[in-house]
mmCIF file of C-alpha atoms and ligand atoms in Angstrom:
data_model
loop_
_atom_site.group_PDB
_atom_site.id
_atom_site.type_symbol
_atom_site.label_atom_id
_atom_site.label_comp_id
_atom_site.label_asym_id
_atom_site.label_seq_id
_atom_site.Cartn_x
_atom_site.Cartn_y
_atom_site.Cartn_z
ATOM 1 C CA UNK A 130 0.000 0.000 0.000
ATOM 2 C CA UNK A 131 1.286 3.428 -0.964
ATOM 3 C CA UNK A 132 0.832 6.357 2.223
ATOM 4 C CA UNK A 133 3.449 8.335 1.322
ATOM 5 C CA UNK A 134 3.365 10.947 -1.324
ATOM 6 C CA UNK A 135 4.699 14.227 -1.953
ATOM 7 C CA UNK A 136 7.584 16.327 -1.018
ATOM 8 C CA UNK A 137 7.926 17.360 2.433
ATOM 9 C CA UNK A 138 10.382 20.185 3.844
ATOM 10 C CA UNK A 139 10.572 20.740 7.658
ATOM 11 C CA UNK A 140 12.062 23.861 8.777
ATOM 12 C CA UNK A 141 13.003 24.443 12.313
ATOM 13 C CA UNK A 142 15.427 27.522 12.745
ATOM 14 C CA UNK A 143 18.375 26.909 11.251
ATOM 15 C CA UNK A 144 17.858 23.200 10.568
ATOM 16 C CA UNK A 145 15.646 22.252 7.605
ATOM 17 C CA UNK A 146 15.192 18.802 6.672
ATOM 18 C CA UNK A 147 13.762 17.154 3.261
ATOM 19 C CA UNK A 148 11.802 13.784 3.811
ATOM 20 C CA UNK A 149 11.342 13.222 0.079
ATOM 21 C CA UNK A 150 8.016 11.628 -0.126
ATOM 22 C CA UNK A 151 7.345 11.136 3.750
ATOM 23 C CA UNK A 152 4.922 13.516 3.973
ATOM 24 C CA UNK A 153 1.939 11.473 4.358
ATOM 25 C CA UNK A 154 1.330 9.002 6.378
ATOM 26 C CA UNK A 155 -2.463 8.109 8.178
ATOM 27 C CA UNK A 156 -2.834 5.964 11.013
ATOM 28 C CA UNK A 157 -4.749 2.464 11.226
ATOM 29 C CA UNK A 158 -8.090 4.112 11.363
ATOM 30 C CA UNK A 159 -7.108 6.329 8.684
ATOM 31 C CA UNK A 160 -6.635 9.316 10.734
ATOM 32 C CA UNK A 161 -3.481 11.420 9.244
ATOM 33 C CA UNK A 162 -0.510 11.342 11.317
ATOM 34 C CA UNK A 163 1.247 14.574 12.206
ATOM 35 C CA UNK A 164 5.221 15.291 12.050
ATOM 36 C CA UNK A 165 6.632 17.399 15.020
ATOM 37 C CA UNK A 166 10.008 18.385 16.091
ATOM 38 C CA UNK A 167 10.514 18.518 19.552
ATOM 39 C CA UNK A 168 13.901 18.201 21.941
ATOM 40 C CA UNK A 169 11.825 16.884 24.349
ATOM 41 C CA UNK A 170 12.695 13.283 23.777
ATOM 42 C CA UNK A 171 15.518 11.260 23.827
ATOM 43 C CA UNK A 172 15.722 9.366 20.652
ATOM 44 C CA UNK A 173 16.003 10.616 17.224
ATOM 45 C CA UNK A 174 11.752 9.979 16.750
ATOM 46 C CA UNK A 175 8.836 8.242 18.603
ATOM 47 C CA UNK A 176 5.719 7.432 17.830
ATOM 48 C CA UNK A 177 2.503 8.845 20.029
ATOM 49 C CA UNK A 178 -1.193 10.197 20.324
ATOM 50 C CA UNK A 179 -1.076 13.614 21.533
ATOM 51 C CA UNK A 180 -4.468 14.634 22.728
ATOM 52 C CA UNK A 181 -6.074 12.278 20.431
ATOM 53 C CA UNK A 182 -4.015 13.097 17.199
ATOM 54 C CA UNK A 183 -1.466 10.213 16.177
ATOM 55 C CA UNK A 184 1.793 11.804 15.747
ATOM 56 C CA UNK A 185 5.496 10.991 15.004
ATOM 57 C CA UNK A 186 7.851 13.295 17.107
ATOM 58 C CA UNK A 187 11.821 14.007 15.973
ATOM 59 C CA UNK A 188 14.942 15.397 17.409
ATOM 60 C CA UNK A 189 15.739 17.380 14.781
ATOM 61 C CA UNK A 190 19.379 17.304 16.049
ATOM 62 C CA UNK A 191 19.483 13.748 16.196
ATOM 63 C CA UNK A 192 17.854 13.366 12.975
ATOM 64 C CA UNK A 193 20.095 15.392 10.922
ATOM 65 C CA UNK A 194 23.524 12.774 12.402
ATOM 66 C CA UNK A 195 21.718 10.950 9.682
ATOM 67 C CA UNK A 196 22.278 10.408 5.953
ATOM 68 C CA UNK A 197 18.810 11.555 4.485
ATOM 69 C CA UNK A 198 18.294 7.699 3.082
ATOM 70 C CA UNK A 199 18.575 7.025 7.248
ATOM 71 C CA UNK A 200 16.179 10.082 8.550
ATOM 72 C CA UNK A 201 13.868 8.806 5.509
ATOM 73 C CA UNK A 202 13.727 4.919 7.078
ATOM 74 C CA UNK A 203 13.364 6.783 10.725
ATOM 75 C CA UNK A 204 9.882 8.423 9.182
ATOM 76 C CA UNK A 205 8.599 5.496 7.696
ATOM 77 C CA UNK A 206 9.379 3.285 10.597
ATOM 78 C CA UNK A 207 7.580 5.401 12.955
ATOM 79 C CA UNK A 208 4.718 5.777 9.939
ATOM 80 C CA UNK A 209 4.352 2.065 9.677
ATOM 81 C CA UNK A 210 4.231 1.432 13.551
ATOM 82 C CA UNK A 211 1.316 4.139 13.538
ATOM 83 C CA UNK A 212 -0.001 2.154 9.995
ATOM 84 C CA UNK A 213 -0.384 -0.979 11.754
ATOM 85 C CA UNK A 214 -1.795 -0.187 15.004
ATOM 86 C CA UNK A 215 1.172 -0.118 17.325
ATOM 87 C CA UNK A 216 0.969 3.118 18.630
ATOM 88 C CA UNK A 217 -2.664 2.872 19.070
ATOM 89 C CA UNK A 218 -2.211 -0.362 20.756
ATOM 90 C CA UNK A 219 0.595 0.758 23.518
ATOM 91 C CA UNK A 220 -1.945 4.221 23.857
ATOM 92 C CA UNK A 221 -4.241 2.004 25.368
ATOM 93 C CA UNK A 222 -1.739 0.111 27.661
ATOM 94 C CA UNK A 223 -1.470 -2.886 25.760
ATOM 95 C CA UNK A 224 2.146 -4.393 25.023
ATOM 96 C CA UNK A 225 3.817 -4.682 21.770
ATOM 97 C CA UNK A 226 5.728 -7.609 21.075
ATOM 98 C CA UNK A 227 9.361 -7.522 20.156
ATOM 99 C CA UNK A 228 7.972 -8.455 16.382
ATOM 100 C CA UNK A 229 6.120 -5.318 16.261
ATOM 101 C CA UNK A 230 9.711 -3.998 15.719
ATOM 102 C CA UNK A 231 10.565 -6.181 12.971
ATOM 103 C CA UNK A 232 7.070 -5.519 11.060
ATOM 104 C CA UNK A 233 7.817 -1.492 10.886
ATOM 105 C CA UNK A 234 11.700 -1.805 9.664
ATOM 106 C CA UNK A 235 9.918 -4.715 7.201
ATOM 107 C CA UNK A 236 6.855 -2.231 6.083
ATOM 108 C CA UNK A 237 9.421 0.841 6.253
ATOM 109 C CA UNK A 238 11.707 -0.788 3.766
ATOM 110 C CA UNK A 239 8.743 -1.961 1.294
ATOM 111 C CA UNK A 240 7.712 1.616 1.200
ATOM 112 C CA UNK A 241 11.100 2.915 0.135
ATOM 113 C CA UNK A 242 11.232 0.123 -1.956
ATOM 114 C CA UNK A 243 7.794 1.256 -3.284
ATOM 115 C CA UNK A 244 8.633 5.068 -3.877
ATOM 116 C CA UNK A 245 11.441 4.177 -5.965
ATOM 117 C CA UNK A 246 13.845 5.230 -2.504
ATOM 118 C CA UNK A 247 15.783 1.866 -2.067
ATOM 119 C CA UNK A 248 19.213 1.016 -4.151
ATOM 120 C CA UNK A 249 21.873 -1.465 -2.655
ATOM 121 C CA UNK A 250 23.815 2.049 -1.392
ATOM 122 C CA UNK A 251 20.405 2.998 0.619
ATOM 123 C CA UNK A 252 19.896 -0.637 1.981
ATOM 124 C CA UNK A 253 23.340 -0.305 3.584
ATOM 125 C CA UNK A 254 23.048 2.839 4.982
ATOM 126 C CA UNK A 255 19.913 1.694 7.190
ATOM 127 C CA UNK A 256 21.545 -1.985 7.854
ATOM 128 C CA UNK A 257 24.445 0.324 9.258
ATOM 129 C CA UNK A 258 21.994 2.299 10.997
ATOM 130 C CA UNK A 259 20.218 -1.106 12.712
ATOM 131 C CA UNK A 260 23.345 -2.157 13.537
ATOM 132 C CA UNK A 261 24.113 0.909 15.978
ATOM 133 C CA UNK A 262 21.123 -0.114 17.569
ATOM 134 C CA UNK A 263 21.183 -1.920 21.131
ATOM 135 C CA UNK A 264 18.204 -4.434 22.220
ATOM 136 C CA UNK A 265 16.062 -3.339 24.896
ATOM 137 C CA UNK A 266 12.636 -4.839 26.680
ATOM 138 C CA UNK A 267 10.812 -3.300 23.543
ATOM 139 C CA UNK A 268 13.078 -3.682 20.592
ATOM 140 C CA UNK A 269 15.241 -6.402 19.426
ATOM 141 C CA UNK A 270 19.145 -6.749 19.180
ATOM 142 C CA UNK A 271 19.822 -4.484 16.012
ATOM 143 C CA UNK A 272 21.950 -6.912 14.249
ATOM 144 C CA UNK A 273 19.094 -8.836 13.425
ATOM 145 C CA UNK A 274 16.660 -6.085 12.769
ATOM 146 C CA UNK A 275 19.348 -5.470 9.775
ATOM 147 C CA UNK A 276 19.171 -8.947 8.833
ATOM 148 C CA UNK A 277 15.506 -9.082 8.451
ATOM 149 C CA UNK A 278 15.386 -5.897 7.051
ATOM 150 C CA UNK A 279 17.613 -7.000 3.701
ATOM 151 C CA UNK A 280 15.048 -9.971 3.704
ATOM 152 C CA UNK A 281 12.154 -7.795 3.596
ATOM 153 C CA UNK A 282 14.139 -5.707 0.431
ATOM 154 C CA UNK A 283 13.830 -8.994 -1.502
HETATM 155 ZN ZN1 ZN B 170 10.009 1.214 16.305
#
């Protein structure tokens, strides 16, 4: 399914950042999810409902360490865990499993894929990015989130 279109440009002061075709992105009910930049939070984005509307929040210093291949996988992670009822789902105090992880990087990739976004160069980038990433209660070990990611390229 295609939820991305378009050509988004953020601004924030002196930072600007392009998410080519992440612009768009609506929520398991259909409801469309809003992008804000905040320094409130301690990753580069996260997923929440904020006084009912879904909405994907980003550091915009954290995003821009990133390649724009990487901040573009970021968005559409965080789009597909809104797209298939994660964030809704943990809203309402129920818990995700660890596959719930696996399923966004999987969807995030086929939408790249999709737009016409993913080359062998790109698919690196974000299997370097995985890699960085440590396991925790709610995601799994980021070696194999680049693993399964590659499979989901196929
Ligand atoms: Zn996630």
């Amino acid at each position: 399914m295609r939820f991305f279109i378009g050509l988004a440009i953020l601004f924030t002061g002196l930072h600007s950042f392009a998410y080519v075709g992440m612009d768009e992105c609506w929520d398991v009910n259909n409801q469309p999810v809003r992008i804000q930049q905040t320094m409130a939070i301690r990753q580069a984005a996260e997923s929440t409902i904020i006084n009912g509307l879904p909405t994907i929040l980003l550091h915009p210093q954290m995003m821009a360490q990133y390649p724009q291949d990487v901040q573009q996988f970021i968005v559409a992670h965080e789009c597909s865990h809104h797209r298939q009822g994660h964030v809704v789902t943990h809203h309402y105090g129920r818990t995700l499993p660890l596959t719930s992880e696996f399923d966004a990087d999987c969807m995030a990739v086929r939408t790249m894929k999709d737009l016409g976004l993913l080359n062998e160069y790109v698919l690196q980038d974000i299997q370097r990015f995985l890699n960085t990433l440590t396991a925790d209660a709610t995601h799994p070990a980021g070696n194999h989130r680049a693993q399964y990611a590659r499979q989901c390229a196929q």
